[in-house]
Amino acid sequence: MSKKHYKFLDLKDVNAPWLDEINDAVSRVVHSGRYVGGPEVQNFEKLMAETVGGGVAATGVSNGLDALRLIFRAYMEMGVMKPGDEVIVPANTYIASILAVTDNALKPVFVEPDIRTLNLDTAQIESHVSPRTRAILTVHLYGRTCYDSTMQDVADKFGLKIVEDNAQAIGATYSDSRQTGALGDAAAFSFYPTKNIGALGDAGAVTSRDSQLISAVKALANYGSDYRYHNIYQGLNCRLDPIQAAILSCKLPYLDAECKRRSHLASIYEEEINNPLVSKPLYTAHEDMVWHQYVVMTPHREELRNYLLENGVETEVHYPTPPHRQPCMHEYADLNLPVSDRIAREAVSLPISACTSADDAVEIAKIINNFSK
Ligand SMILES: *Cc1c(COP(=O)(O)O)cnc(C)c1O
C-alpha cells in the first residue's frame, strides 16, 4: 500500500477552483487593450476598500514590500518622518517588513515577540520609544492580529503612526470587529501567490483612512506624478497590473470562505494534536486569527520534520533565520533577542493550504501524536 502524501502547498491546486473565472478575467484584460491602470485596477481598489471596511480607501501596488516601502516614503514626503528616525518593529517577522524601513533610511528598533502569540509584545513597546521614534510597524504574523489598546495608547501618547504589515492576515479582526488593514494609520497587503488571497504573480495594496497618504502613495507608485506629465515627487514605478487586479477581483469575494476553511483545519489540529513534545499555537476561536500558518514549536525540530516527511507530511519553517541574524543586517547581529532566536530554532509550519482536507488534518495530527524521541 502506498502511503498518502500530504503536500504543504501546491499553487496549481490552490487555484484550481477559480480556473474558469481566472481565464475569463485574464481574457477580458487581453481583449480590453488596457494593460496598465484603468478600470480593472479601479474596480479592484473599490472591492478592496469595501472588503477591509472601516472607512479606508485602497490603492493597488506592485507587491507587499513596495506597499510598505511606499507608506514610509509617503510619510517622509509628507514631513512626518525623516532619515534616521526610528520605527519600532517586531524582531520575529519576515525580513521584508524590516527592508521597507531600512530602504527609507529609517532605523528599525527590534522588539521581542510574546512567546504565546509569536507577535510583537505590545507591553515592551513603550520602553523602546525614544525622541526619534515616529512609528510602530505591527506585523500580523501567521495571520494573527497584532494590535491592542496598549499599542494604541503608546502611539497616542508619543504621536506615533501605526503602520500595519498585513501581508499574512487579510480578513482577520480585532475584538471590536474592525479588520486588520483598518486598525492603524496605514496598511500594506501582499497578494504574493502563497498568501491567503494570492494573485498569479506579484501584487499588493495599501489601505488607509488618510486621503493625503493614499494620494501620496498613488503618486509615488506612478513616477511621483499627481497628474499627467507633472511630477511632485521623485517617484517610482510600483503599479498593480490590471491582469492581477482582475484575478484578485475574482478571488476577494471568497475571502470569508477561505478564512473559515483555514479556521476549520486549525480547530482540528487544536483538537487532535496531543503530544507533549509539540506545543500548539495559541488557539482563539474568535476571528483574530486567519491561520496563514499553523506554527507548532518543538525543541526537536529536525527529528520531527524528518519523521513527518518519512510519513508523507511536508512541513516548512517560518522563518529559519530572524532578520537581525541575516548577513545584510550585520549591524544588528549583536542584539540580544532570545525569544526570536528560539522561534527560529523551534517553529514548524504544518500544512493548512487548500491542498489539505479535514480528513488529512486528522491523519496528520495522528502522525504527530505518534512522534517520540
Ligand atoms: C509576503 C510578505 C511580505 C512581502 O510581500 P511581497 O508581496 O512578497 O513583496 C511582507 N511582509 C510579510 C510579513 C510577508 O509575509
Short mmCIF file of C-alpha atoms and ligand atoms in Angstrom, two decimals:
data_model
loop_
_atom_site.label_atom_id
_atom_site.label_comp_id
_atom_site.label_asym_id
_atom_site.label_seq_id
_atom_site.Cartn_x
_atom_site.Cartn_y
_atom_site.Cartn_z
CA MET A 1 0.00 0.00 0.00
CA SER A 2 1.47 3.33 -0.96
CA LYS A 3 1.44 5.91 1.78
CA LYS A 4 -0.58 9.06 1.35
CA HIS A 5 1.41 12.20 0.67
CA TYR A 6 0.40 15.44 2.40
CA LYS A 7 1.63 18.41 0.39
CA PHE A 8 2.47 21.64 2.19
CA LEU A 9 1.31 23.79 -0.70
CA ASP A 10 0.71 23.38 -4.42
CA LEU A 11 -0.32 26.62 -6.09
CA LYS A 12 -1.88 24.84 -9.05
CA ASP A 13 -4.23 23.00 -6.66
CA VAL A 14 -4.94 26.22 -4.75
CA ASN A 15 -6.10 27.99 -7.92
CA ALA A 16 -7.95 25.03 -9.46
CA PRO A 17 -11.41 26.13 -8.17
CA TRP A 18 -11.03 29.51 -9.93
CA LEU A 19 -9.59 28.38 -13.26
CA ASP A 20 -12.63 29.37 -15.33
CA GLU A 21 -13.11 32.70 -13.58
CA ILE A 22 -9.39 33.46 -13.84
CA ASN A 23 -9.30 32.57 -17.52
CA ASP A 24 -12.28 34.86 -18.15
CA ALA A 25 -10.68 37.70 -16.20
CA VAL A 26 -7.35 37.39 -18.00
CA SER A 27 -9.05 37.17 -21.36
CA ARG A 28 -11.11 40.29 -20.52
CA VAL A 29 -7.89 42.23 -19.93
CA VAL A 30 -6.21 40.81 -23.03
CA HIS A 31 -9.16 41.92 -25.17
CA SER A 32 -9.52 45.32 -23.46
CA GLY A 33 -6.26 46.74 -24.78
CA ARG A 34 -5.71 48.41 -21.40
CA TYR A 35 -2.61 46.84 -19.84
CA VAL A 36 -1.60 49.40 -17.19
CA GLY A 37 -4.06 51.12 -14.85
CA GLY A 38 -7.66 51.54 -15.96
CA PRO A 39 -11.00 50.14 -14.85
CA GLU A 40 -9.79 46.69 -13.69
CA VAL A 41 -7.44 48.30 -11.18
CA GLN A 42 -10.09 50.81 -10.07
CA ASN A 43 -12.64 48.04 -9.66
CA PHE A 44 -10.22 46.02 -7.53
CA GLU A 45 -9.42 49.08 -5.39
CA LYS A 46 -13.10 49.66 -4.72
CA LEU A 47 -13.65 46.00 -3.83
CA MET A 48 -10.57 46.01 -1.59
CA ALA A 49 -11.74 49.12 0.31
CA GLU A 50 -15.18 47.55 0.82
CA THR A 51 -13.63 44.26 1.93
CA VAL A 52 -11.42 45.89 4.58
CA GLY A 53 -14.13 48.33 5.66
CA GLY A 54 -13.66 50.85 8.44
CA GLY A 55 -13.79 53.77 6.03
CA VAL A 56 -10.47 53.06 4.31
CA ALA A 57 -9.53 53.79 0.73
CA ALA A 58 -7.33 51.32 -1.13
CA THR A 59 -4.74 51.63 -3.85
CA GLY A 60 -3.26 48.72 -5.78
CA VAL A 61 0.54 48.43 -5.94
CA SER A 62 3.13 46.05 -7.34
CA ASN A 63 3.70 43.84 -4.26
CA GLY A 64 3.71 43.77 -0.46
CA LEU A 65 7.22 45.08 0.04
CA ASP A 66 6.52 48.02 -2.26
CA ALA A 67 3.25 48.67 -0.40
CA LEU A 68 5.22 49.03 2.84
CA ARG A 69 8.07 51.00 1.27
CA LEU A 70 5.61 53.41 -0.31
CA ILE A 71 3.82 54.03 3.01
CA PHE A 72 7.08 55.03 4.73
CA ARG A 73 8.23 57.01 1.68
CA ALA A 74 4.89 58.86 1.63
CA TYR A 75 5.28 59.75 5.32
CA MET A 76 8.75 61.11 4.52
CA GLU A 77 7.38 63.22 1.66
CA MET A 78 4.58 64.44 3.95
CA GLY A 79 7.19 65.56 6.51
CA VAL A 80 6.01 63.06 9.15
CA MET A 81 9.36 61.22 9.17
CA LYS A 82 12.91 61.96 8.10
CA PRO A 83 16.03 59.84 7.53
CA GLY A 84 17.44 58.46 10.78
CA ASP A 85 14.08 58.43 12.56
CA GLU A 86 13.20 55.24 14.38
CA VAL A 87 10.47 52.68 13.76
CA ILE A 88 9.52 50.06 16.36
CA VAL A 89 9.48 46.69 14.57
CA PRO A 90 8.83 43.10 15.67
CA ALA A 91 12.03 41.04 15.85
CA ASN A 92 10.09 37.95 14.74
CA THR A 93 8.89 38.65 11.21
CA TYR A 94 9.66 38.02 7.57
CA ILE A 95 12.57 40.25 6.57
CA ALA A 96 10.51 42.25 4.04
CA SER A 97 8.91 44.14 6.95
CA ILE A 98 12.33 45.40 8.01
CA LEU A 99 13.57 46.08 4.46
CA ALA A 100 10.75 48.61 3.99
CA VAL A 101 12.10 50.54 6.97
CA THR A 102 15.80 50.42 6.07
CA ASP A 103 15.05 51.19 2.40
CA ASN A 104 13.80 54.59 3.57
CA ALA A 105 16.91 55.24 5.71
CA LEU A 106 14.79 54.77 8.84
CA LYS A 107 16.16 52.82 11.79
CA PRO A 108 14.42 49.61 12.88
CA VAL A 109 14.19 49.18 16.67
CA PHE A 110 13.63 45.47 17.27
CA VAL A 111 11.17 44.41 19.95
CA GLU A 112 10.76 40.80 21.06
CA PRO A 113 7.58 38.80 20.49
CA ASP A 114 5.26 37.47 23.16
CA ILE A 115 6.04 33.73 23.17
CA ARG A 116 2.31 32.94 23.36
CA THR A 117 1.26 34.86 20.23
CA LEU A 118 4.68 34.97 18.49
CA ASN A 119 3.72 38.57 17.64
CA LEU A 120 5.25 41.84 18.85
CA ASP A 121 4.89 42.05 22.65
CA THR A 122 2.95 45.29 22.95
CA ALA A 123 3.90 45.65 26.64
CA GLN A 124 7.52 46.20 25.55
CA ILE A 125 6.83 48.98 23.03
CA GLU A 126 6.91 51.97 25.37
CA SER A 127 10.36 51.16 26.84
CA HIS A 128 11.77 51.22 23.28
CA VAL A 129 10.35 54.64 22.37
CA SER A 130 12.96 57.42 22.00
CA PRO A 131 12.67 61.09 20.98
CA ARG A 132 13.29 59.94 17.39
CA THR A 133 10.58 57.28 17.27
CA ARG A 134 7.96 58.07 14.64
CA ALA A 135 6.09 54.83 14.03
CA ILE A 136 5.21 51.33 15.16
CA LEU A 137 5.31 48.73 12.40
CA THR A 138 2.95 45.99 13.51
CA VAL A 139 3.04 42.69 11.63
CA HIS A 140 0.01 40.40 11.90
CA LEU A 141 2.30 37.40 11.60
CA TYR A 142 1.00 33.94 10.66
CA GLY A 143 -2.45 35.58 10.33
CA ARG A 144 -2.83 36.73 13.93
CA THR A 145 -3.97 40.29 14.63
CA CYS A 146 -1.25 42.22 16.43
CA TYR A 147 -2.96 45.30 17.82
CA ASP A 148 -4.39 46.25 21.21
CA SER A 149 -5.14 49.24 23.42
CA THR A 150 -1.59 49.15 24.82
CA MET A 151 -0.19 49.71 21.33
CA GLN A 152 -2.75 52.40 20.52
CA ASP A 153 -2.15 54.20 23.85
CA VAL A 154 1.62 54.35 23.27
CA ALA A 155 1.02 55.61 19.72
CA ASP A 156 -1.34 58.30 21.01
CA LYS A 157 0.93 59.29 23.90
CA PHE A 158 4.01 59.80 21.69
CA GLY A 159 2.28 60.79 18.43
CA LEU A 160 3.42 57.69 16.55
CA LYS A 161 1.94 56.31 13.34
CA ILE A 162 0.82 52.69 13.42
CA VAL A 163 1.71 51.01 10.12
CA GLU A 164 0.29 47.52 9.59
CA ASP A 165 2.12 44.83 7.64
CA ASN A 166 -0.98 42.87 6.70
CA ALA A 167 0.65 40.54 4.17
CA GLN A 168 -0.47 37.48 6.16
CA ALA A 169 -3.75 38.42 7.84
CA ILE A 170 -6.28 39.70 5.31
CA GLY A 171 -9.73 39.15 6.84
CA ALA A 172 -8.57 38.98 10.46
CA THR A 173 -10.27 41.21 13.01
CA TYR A 174 -9.65 42.94 16.33
CA SER A 175 -12.00 42.31 19.29
CA ASP A 176 -14.15 45.32 18.31
CA SER A 177 -14.61 43.56 14.93
CA ARG A 178 -12.61 46.13 12.95
CA GLN A 179 -10.46 44.37 10.37
CA THR A 180 -6.71 44.34 10.01
CA GLY A 181 -5.86 46.96 7.42
CA ALA A 182 -8.22 49.40 9.15
CA LEU A 183 -6.67 49.32 12.65
CA GLY A 184 -3.65 51.56 12.20
CA ASP A 185 -2.88 54.71 10.19
CA ALA A 186 -1.92 52.80 7.03
CA ALA A 187 -1.64 49.16 6.00
CA ALA A 188 0.25 47.13 3.42
CA PHE A 189 -1.17 43.97 1.82
CA SER A 190 0.60 41.34 -0.25
CA PHE A 191 -1.09 39.08 -2.78
CA TYR A 192 2.02 37.00 -3.41
CA PRO A 193 0.71 33.65 -4.71
CA THR A 194 1.20 31.82 -1.38
CA LYS A 195 -0.77 34.33 0.73
CA ASN A 196 -4.34 33.62 1.86
CA ILE A 197 -5.59 35.53 -1.19
CA GLY A 198 -2.95 35.11 -3.88
CA ALA A 199 -2.50 36.61 -7.33
CA LEU A 200 -0.86 34.74 -10.22
CA GLY A 201 2.27 36.80 -9.83
CA ASP A 202 3.25 39.76 -7.66
CA ALA A 203 0.59 42.13 -6.38
CA GLY A 204 -0.11 44.31 -3.34
CA ALA A 205 -2.24 47.10 -1.94
CA VAL A 206 -2.18 49.97 0.53
CA THR A 207 -5.20 50.89 2.65
CA SER A 208 -5.71 53.97 4.82
CA ARG A 209 -8.38 56.38 6.03
CA ASP A 210 -5.89 59.21 5.39
CA SER A 211 -6.66 60.52 1.90
CA GLN A 212 -3.43 62.53 1.83
CA LEU A 213 -1.42 59.36 2.46
CA ILE A 214 -3.32 57.45 -0.23
CA SER A 215 -2.76 60.27 -2.75
CA ALA A 216 0.95 60.36 -1.93
CA VAL A 217 1.26 56.56 -2.31
CA LYS A 218 -0.63 56.66 -5.63
CA ALA A 219 1.62 59.41 -6.97
CA LEU A 220 4.84 57.80 -5.66
CA ALA A 221 3.88 54.48 -7.29
CA ASN A 222 3.45 56.27 -10.62
CA TYR A 223 6.80 58.14 -11.04
CA GLY A 224 5.72 60.69 -8.44
CA SER A 225 3.15 62.04 -10.85
CA ASP A 226 -0.05 63.63 -9.50
CA TYR A 227 -1.38 64.30 -12.97
CA ARG A 228 -0.08 63.51 -16.43
CA TYR A 229 3.45 64.78 -17.11
CA HIS A 230 3.52 66.59 -13.77
CA ASN A 231 5.76 65.16 -11.05
CA ILE A 232 5.55 66.31 -7.46
CA TYR A 233 7.86 63.58 -6.12
CA GLN A 234 10.94 61.77 -7.41
CA GLY A 235 8.83 58.64 -7.54
CA LEU A 236 8.95 55.01 -8.53
CA ASN A 237 7.03 52.65 -10.77
CA CYS A 238 5.18 50.32 -8.38
CA ARG A 239 1.83 49.88 -10.10
CA LEU A 240 -0.54 46.94 -9.91
CA ASP A 241 -1.07 45.15 -13.26
CA PRO A 242 -4.68 45.06 -14.48
CA ILE A 243 -4.31 41.30 -15.11
CA GLN A 244 -3.53 40.71 -11.45
CA ALA A 245 -6.26 43.19 -10.41
CA ALA A 246 -8.82 41.28 -12.48
CA ILE A 247 -7.71 37.94 -10.98
CA LEU A 248 -7.82 39.34 -7.44
CA SER A 249 -11.33 40.71 -8.05
CA CYS A 250 -12.39 37.09 -8.73
CA LYS A 251 -10.82 35.79 -5.53
CA LEU A 252 -11.55 38.55 -2.98
CA PRO A 253 -15.28 37.67 -2.69
CA TYR A 254 -14.19 34.25 -1.38
CA LEU A 255 -12.12 35.70 1.47
CA ASP A 256 -14.64 34.72 4.13
CA ALA A 257 -14.81 31.15 2.87
CA GLU A 258 -11.02 30.93 2.83
CA CYS A 259 -10.77 32.22 6.42
CA LYS A 260 -13.39 29.66 7.53
CA ARG A 261 -11.63 26.82 5.73
CA ARG A 262 -8.34 27.66 7.47
CA SER A 263 -10.06 28.09 10.86
CA HIS A 264 -11.70 24.70 10.49
CA LEU A 265 -8.36 22.98 9.84
CA ALA A 266 -6.81 24.85 12.79
CA SER A 267 -9.66 23.70 15.04
CA ILE A 268 -8.96 20.10 14.01
CA TYR A 269 -5.24 20.45 14.78
CA GLU A 270 -6.12 22.11 18.09
CA GLU A 271 -8.48 19.28 19.00
CA GLU A 272 -6.48 16.33 17.71
CA ILE A 273 -2.80 17.12 18.29
CA ASN A 274 -1.80 15.89 21.69
CA ASN A 275 1.92 15.26 22.07
CA PRO A 276 3.91 16.72 24.96
CA LEU A 277 6.92 17.15 22.63
CA VAL A 278 4.98 19.54 20.37
CA SER A 279 3.41 22.80 21.56
CA LYS A 280 0.45 24.13 19.64
CA PRO A 281 -0.15 27.78 18.75
CA LEU A 282 -2.41 29.87 20.98
CA TYR A 283 -5.91 28.95 19.91
CA THR A 284 -8.59 31.59 19.85
CA ALA A 285 -11.94 30.67 18.44
CA HIS A 286 -12.87 34.23 17.57
CA GLU A 287 -11.62 35.70 14.34
CA ASP A 288 -8.45 37.48 15.37
CA MET A 289 -6.52 34.69 13.64
CA VAL A 290 -6.89 33.68 9.98
CA TRP A 291 -4.21 30.98 10.17
CA HIS A 292 -1.92 31.97 7.33
CA GLN A 293 0.39 29.47 9.00
CA TYR A 294 -0.29 26.89 11.70
CA VAL A 295 3.00 27.04 13.61
CA VAL A 296 3.86 24.47 16.25
CA MET A 297 7.05 24.60 18.30
CA THR A 298 9.36 21.83 19.39
CA PRO A 299 12.92 21.66 20.67
CA HIS A 300 13.27 18.53 18.47
CA ARG A 301 12.59 20.24 15.17
CA GLU A 302 14.90 18.32 12.86
CA GLU A 303 13.72 14.98 14.25
CA LEU A 304 10.06 15.99 13.98
CA ARG A 305 10.38 17.29 10.43
CA ASN A 306 12.30 14.23 9.26
CA TYR A 307 9.81 11.92 10.96
CA LEU A 308 6.86 13.76 9.37
CA LEU A 309 8.46 13.63 5.94
CA GLU A 310 9.08 9.88 6.31
CA ASN A 311 5.35 9.63 6.98
CA GLY A 312 4.46 11.69 3.95
CA VAL A 313 3.85 15.05 5.65
CA GLU A 314 5.59 18.09 4.15
CA THR A 315 6.34 20.97 6.54
CA GLU A 316 8.05 24.36 6.30
CA VAL A 317 9.87 26.69 8.68
CA HIS A 318 8.75 30.31 9.01
CA TYR A 319 11.43 31.50 9.43
CA PRO A 320 14.77 29.74 9.97
CA THR A 321 16.76 32.97 10.40
CA PRO A 322 15.38 36.07 12.13
CA PRO A 323 16.02 39.38 10.33
CA HIS A 324 18.65 40.58 12.83
CA ARG A 325 20.75 37.45 12.10
CA GLN A 326 20.74 37.93 8.30
CA PRO A 327 24.08 38.86 6.72
CA CYS A 328 22.54 42.06 5.27
CA MET A 329 21.57 43.21 8.79
CA HIS A 330 25.04 42.74 10.34
CA GLU A 331 24.81 45.97 12.32
CA TYR A 332 22.05 44.35 14.42
CA ALA A 333 23.77 40.97 14.82
CA ASP A 334 24.76 41.69 18.44
CA LEU A 335 21.22 42.35 19.63
CA ASN A 336 20.05 40.00 22.35
CA LEU A 337 16.69 38.68 21.14
CA PRO A 338 16.40 35.19 22.67
CA VAL A 339 12.66 34.76 22.10
CA SER A 340 13.02 35.44 18.37
CA ASP A 341 16.05 33.13 18.22
CA ARG A 342 14.07 30.39 19.93
CA ILE A 343 11.16 30.70 17.48
CA ALA A 344 13.63 30.48 14.59
CA ARG A 345 15.05 27.27 16.13
CA GLU A 346 11.77 25.57 17.11
CA ALA A 347 8.99 26.66 14.71
CA VAL A 348 7.40 24.19 12.29
CA SER A 349 4.53 25.12 9.96
CA LEU A 350 2.00 22.34 9.29
CA PRO A 351 0.02 22.04 6.05
CA ILE A 352 -3.07 24.30 6.08
CA SER A 353 -3.46 25.26 2.41
CA ALA A 354 -6.31 24.30 0.07
CA CYS A 355 -4.36 21.06 -0.61
CA THR A 356 -5.21 19.90 2.92
CA SER A 357 -8.63 18.39 3.68
CA ALA A 358 -10.22 17.98 7.09
CA ASP A 359 -9.50 14.22 6.90
CA ASP A 360 -5.88 14.99 6.07
CA ALA A 361 -5.62 17.21 9.15
CA VAL A 362 -6.95 14.40 11.35
CA GLU A 363 -4.39 11.99 9.85
CA ILE A 364 -1.53 14.49 10.18
CA ALA A 365 -2.47 15.02 13.85
CA LYS A 366 -2.39 11.23 14.42
CA ILE A 367 1.04 11.02 12.83
CA ILE A 368 2.28 13.86 15.06
CA ASN A 369 0.87 12.15 18.13
CA ASN A 370 2.97 9.07 17.33
CA PHE A 371 6.18 11.09 17.27
CA SER A 372 8.56 10.17 20.07
CA LYS A 373 12.17 10.87 20.86
C1 LIG B 1 4.99 38.21 1.96
C2 LIG B 1 5.31 39.22 3.00
C3 LIG B 1 5.79 40.49 2.67
C4 LIG B 1 6.19 40.87 1.29
O1 LIG B 1 5.20 40.79 0.35
P1 LIG B 1 5.63 40.60 -1.21
O2 LIG B 1 4.35 40.75 -1.93
O3 LIG B 1 6.22 39.23 -1.33
O4 LIG B 1 6.61 41.68 -1.52
C5 LIG B 1 5.98 41.40 3.68
N1 LIG B 1 5.73 41.08 4.96
C6 LIG B 1 5.30 39.87 5.32
C7 LIG B 1 5.03 39.59 6.77
C8 LIG B 1 5.08 38.89 4.37
O5 LIG B 1 4.67 37.68 4.73
#
